[in-house]
């Protein structure tokens, strides 16, 4: 779940300069100049994931611009002078730079004396007892009384499946369909009353109350209950990430972006050290041409990198890849050891131009987890690197056009 890839932020930087562009899942993205209809830039990227902007690389990005783009679509992001910590579904704290304002986070603000972690009855992707036990070991919560509870919604009987099979998206669809705010408010008030703790006014719920923007719904719940209510990401699929993706997609399209979906890029055509265009699986003989290309196809999971007996390969451009010759050296012996293969990826120059045969392709840039030399799991920096390198790639494209 930590392997997230989302670099649209950087490409939003290009759009005010007259280029409209789109992408597919691991596929072609076409930029067309809005004035002349000419192809300008092409981005190859995988689209699943969420932005946490974690780690220490996020300050490289102009966070105010990312916040502005998200706020335009009703998704406010919060940040502080330094990284803050966000609550995870198992009760640990993850360092991050930006978070949706609906998320349960630990900042410099005082920790409440009482905290109630609640879930929906039968929901398997957030376990309050586990989260409470882990959170209680954190020094900041030494004085905090952490309670747990369950919300009982009879509407869940609408599903024919076993309640333990519900996922966050299933419950969110139900909440969107029936507008269950009043029922949820009654259940929250019941849990607070049954806790027997008068000061219980801070509630954390799993992120499953809406497929769309959840801020207004949480605000109404707070008004009805008199409690401060935040949400925590569940095990995948995470609705917080899905909302982020949809918000940036809407922003992308509002600025003139065009998406080509359900497509897969197979290869490219070159003229010297430049990429002329790419061809796709379903594009017949059409060549998608552009002035600039961005490779953001992800790592192994999204097939941005392929592992073969003879080594690691980047399948579209046959770009130079950092790896180790001895396969036995690719992974550590234990699950939680350092695994060198996590740092494998495409090589670039200092302008993020992808190397092929030891030389940079002058109009092909790399961004995100397809890149070499960082470990998103060990560093917790996957989202931050994706955002920062996407932003930097866009900046290099704009500079080259001047």
Tab-separated table of C-alpha atoms in Angstrom, residues 228-370:
chain	number	residue	atom	x	y	z
A	228	UNK	CA	-14.363	16.484	16.540
A	229	UNK	CA	-14.359	13.714	13.926
A	230	UNK	CA	-11.423	12.674	11.759
A	231	UNK	CA	-10.847	9.702	9.483
A	232	UNK	CA	-8.064	7.184	9.057
A	233	UNK	CA	-7.125	5.434	5.835
A	234	UNK	CA	-8.167	1.785	5.713
A	235	UNK	CA	-6.315	-1.124	4.234
A	236	UNK	CA	-6.377	-0.927	0.406
A	237	UNK	CA	-8.372	0.181	-1.437
A	238	UNK	CA	-7.986	3.494	0.359
A	239	UNK	CA	-10.757	5.984	-0.352
A	240	UNK	CA	-8.466	8.836	0.707
A	241	UNK	CA	-6.190	8.004	-2.205
A	242	UNK	CA	-9.113	7.526	-4.588
A	243	UNK	CA	-10.504	10.933	-3.659
A	244	UNK	CA	-7.117	12.542	-4.240
A	245	UNK	CA	-6.855	10.874	-7.620
A	246	UNK	CA	-10.318	12.019	-8.661
A	247	UNK	CA	-9.740	15.567	-7.400
A	248	UNK	CA	-6.538	15.963	-9.413
A	249	UNK	CA	-8.157	14.313	-12.408
A	250	UNK	CA	-10.983	16.866	-12.298
A	251	UNK	CA	-8.463	19.679	-11.968
A	252	UNK	CA	-6.428	18.225	-14.793
A	253	UNK	CA	-9.467	18.164	-17.086
A	254	UNK	CA	-10.675	21.598	-15.964
A	255	UNK	CA	-7.375	23.010	-17.226
A	256	UNK	CA	-7.847	21.351	-20.619
A	257	UNK	CA	-6.321	17.909	-20.035
A	258	UNK	CA	-7.339	14.938	-22.176
A	259	UNK	CA	-7.193	11.327	-20.963
A	260	UNK	CA	-6.829	8.250	-23.116
A	261	UNK	CA	-7.836	5.326	-20.908
A	262	UNK	CA	-7.539	1.535	-21.094
A	263	UNK	CA	-4.465	1.718	-23.278
A	264	UNK	CA	-0.965	0.292	-23.090
A	265	UNK	CA	2.186	1.677	-24.674
A	266	UNK	CA	4.286	-0.963	-26.413
A	267	UNK	CA	7.253	0.915	-27.858
A	268	UNK	CA	8.649	4.082	-29.378
A	269	UNK	CA	10.138	5.541	-32.551
A	270	UNK	CA	13.311	7.606	-32.474
A	271	UNK	CA	15.236	10.146	-34.525
A	272	UNK	CA	18.755	10.230	-33.164
A	273	UNK	CA	18.588	11.109	-29.476
A	274	UNK	CA	14.943	12.210	-29.589
A	275	UNK	CA	11.730	10.275	-29.152
A	276	UNK	CA	9.391	10.976	-32.063
A	277	UNK	CA	6.351	9.082	-30.829
A	278	UNK	CA	4.995	5.962	-29.166
A	279	UNK	CA	2.645	3.269	-30.402
A	280	UNK	CA	0.046	1.485	-28.307
A	281	UNK	CA	-1.658	-1.870	-28.099
A	282	UNK	CA	-5.014	-0.653	-29.366
A	283	UNK	CA	-3.843	2.243	-31.500
A	284	UNK	CA	-3.543	0.230	-34.728
A	285	UNK	CA	-0.778	1.887	-36.719
A	286	UNK	CA	-1.209	5.316	-35.118
A	287	UNK	CA	1.907	6.953	-33.736
A	288	UNK	CA	1.344	9.290	-30.792
A	289	UNK	CA	3.781	12.106	-31.503
A	290	UNK	CA	4.836	14.890	-29.150
A	291	UNK	CA	7.556	17.429	-28.456
A	292	UNK	CA	8.267	15.989	-24.995
A	293	UNK	CA	7.520	12.751	-23.155
A	294	UNK	CA	7.448	11.858	-19.458
A	295	UNK	CA	7.944	8.274	-18.340
A	296	UNK	CA	6.066	7.750	-15.065
A	297	UNK	CA	4.979	4.156	-15.559
A	298	UNK	CA	5.741	3.007	-12.019
A	299	UNK	CA	7.834	0.119	-10.803
A	300	UNK	CA	7.378	-3.659	-10.954
A	301	UNK	CA	3.763	-3.795	-9.784
A	302	UNK	CA	2.518	-1.597	-12.636
A	303	UNK	CA	4.915	-3.153	-15.169
A	304	UNK	CA	6.981	-0.018	-15.508
A	305	UNK	CA	9.894	-2.353	-14.823
A	306	UNK	CA	10.114	-6.022	-15.758
A	307	UNK	CA	12.133	-8.650	-13.930
A	308	UNK	CA	13.623	-11.348	-16.137
A	309	UNK	CA	16.173	-14.118	-15.718
A	310	UNK	CA	18.866	-11.978	-17.307
A	311	UNK	CA	18.083	-8.849	-15.319
A	312	UNK	CA	15.748	-5.877	-14.984
A	313	UNK	CA	14.298	-4.219	-18.084
A	314	UNK	CA	12.324	-1.067	-18.852
A	315	UNK	CA	9.893	-2.329	-21.530
A	316	UNK	CA	8.914	0.765	-23.540
A	317	UNK	CA	12.157	2.590	-24.341
A	318	UNK	CA	14.687	-0.078	-23.310
A	319	UNK	CA	16.155	2.589	-21.051
A	320	UNK	CA	19.295	2.050	-19.003
A	321	UNK	CA	18.399	0.423	-15.682
A	322	UNK	CA	20.252	0.270	-12.384
A	323	UNK	CA	20.317	-3.307	-11.040
A	324	UNK	CA	22.649	-6.027	-9.755
A	325	UNK	CA	23.934	-8.875	-11.893
A	326	UNK	CA	23.659	-11.525	-9.185
A	327	UNK	CA	19.982	-12.340	-8.581
A	328	UNK	CA	20.793	-13.680	-5.115
A	329	UNK	CA	21.793	-10.145	-4.147
A	330	UNK	CA	18.475	-8.608	-5.164
A	331	UNK	CA	16.664	-9.321	-1.898
A	332	UNK	CA	17.496	-9.605	1.775
A	333	UNK	CA	17.086	-12.884	3.590
A	334	UNK	CA	14.285	-11.712	5.868
A	335	UNK	CA	11.039	-9.938	5.020
A	336	UNK	CA	11.904	-6.760	6.895
A	337	UNK	CA	15.524	-6.627	5.744
A	338	UNK	CA	16.701	-4.065	3.228
A	339	UNK	CA	15.900	-5.325	-0.291
A	340	UNK	CA	18.228	-3.868	-2.936
A	341	UNK	CA	15.720	-4.468	-5.741
A	342	UNK	CA	13.574	-1.667	-4.291
A	343	UNK	CA	16.265	0.763	-5.468
A	344	UNK	CA	16.362	-0.599	-9.012
A	345	UNK	CA	15.032	1.659	-11.747
A	346	UNK	CA	15.677	3.824	-14.753
A	347	UNK	CA	18.817	5.948	-14.886
A	348	UNK	CA	18.618	9.656	-15.734
A	349	UNK	CA	20.907	12.664	-15.959
A	350	UNK	CA	20.682	15.648	-13.602
A	351	UNK	CA	17.728	17.016	-15.604
A	352	UNK	CA	15.765	13.764	-15.186
A	353	UNK	CA	16.266	12.924	-18.860
A	354	UNK	CA	16.150	9.153	-19.307
A	355	UNK	CA	19.410	7.463	-20.356
A	356	UNK	CA	19.513	4.985	-23.229
A	357	UNK	CA	22.840	3.454	-24.198
A	358	UNK	CA	24.542	5.740	-21.695
A	359	UNK	CA	23.249	8.931	-23.345
A	360	UNK	CA	20.177	11.009	-22.466
A	361	UNK	CA	17.144	11.053	-24.727
A	362	UNK	CA	16.745	14.806	-24.991
A	363	UNK	CA	12.936	14.929	-24.788
A	364	UNK	CA	12.155	11.975	-22.505
A	365	UNK	CA	11.972	12.632	-18.753
A	366	UNK	CA	11.530	10.193	-15.860
A	367	UNK	CA	9.420	10.675	-12.741
A	368	UNK	CA	8.176	8.634	-9.817
A	369	UNK	CA	8.912	5.060	-8.816
A	370	UNK	CA	10.276	4.074	-12.219
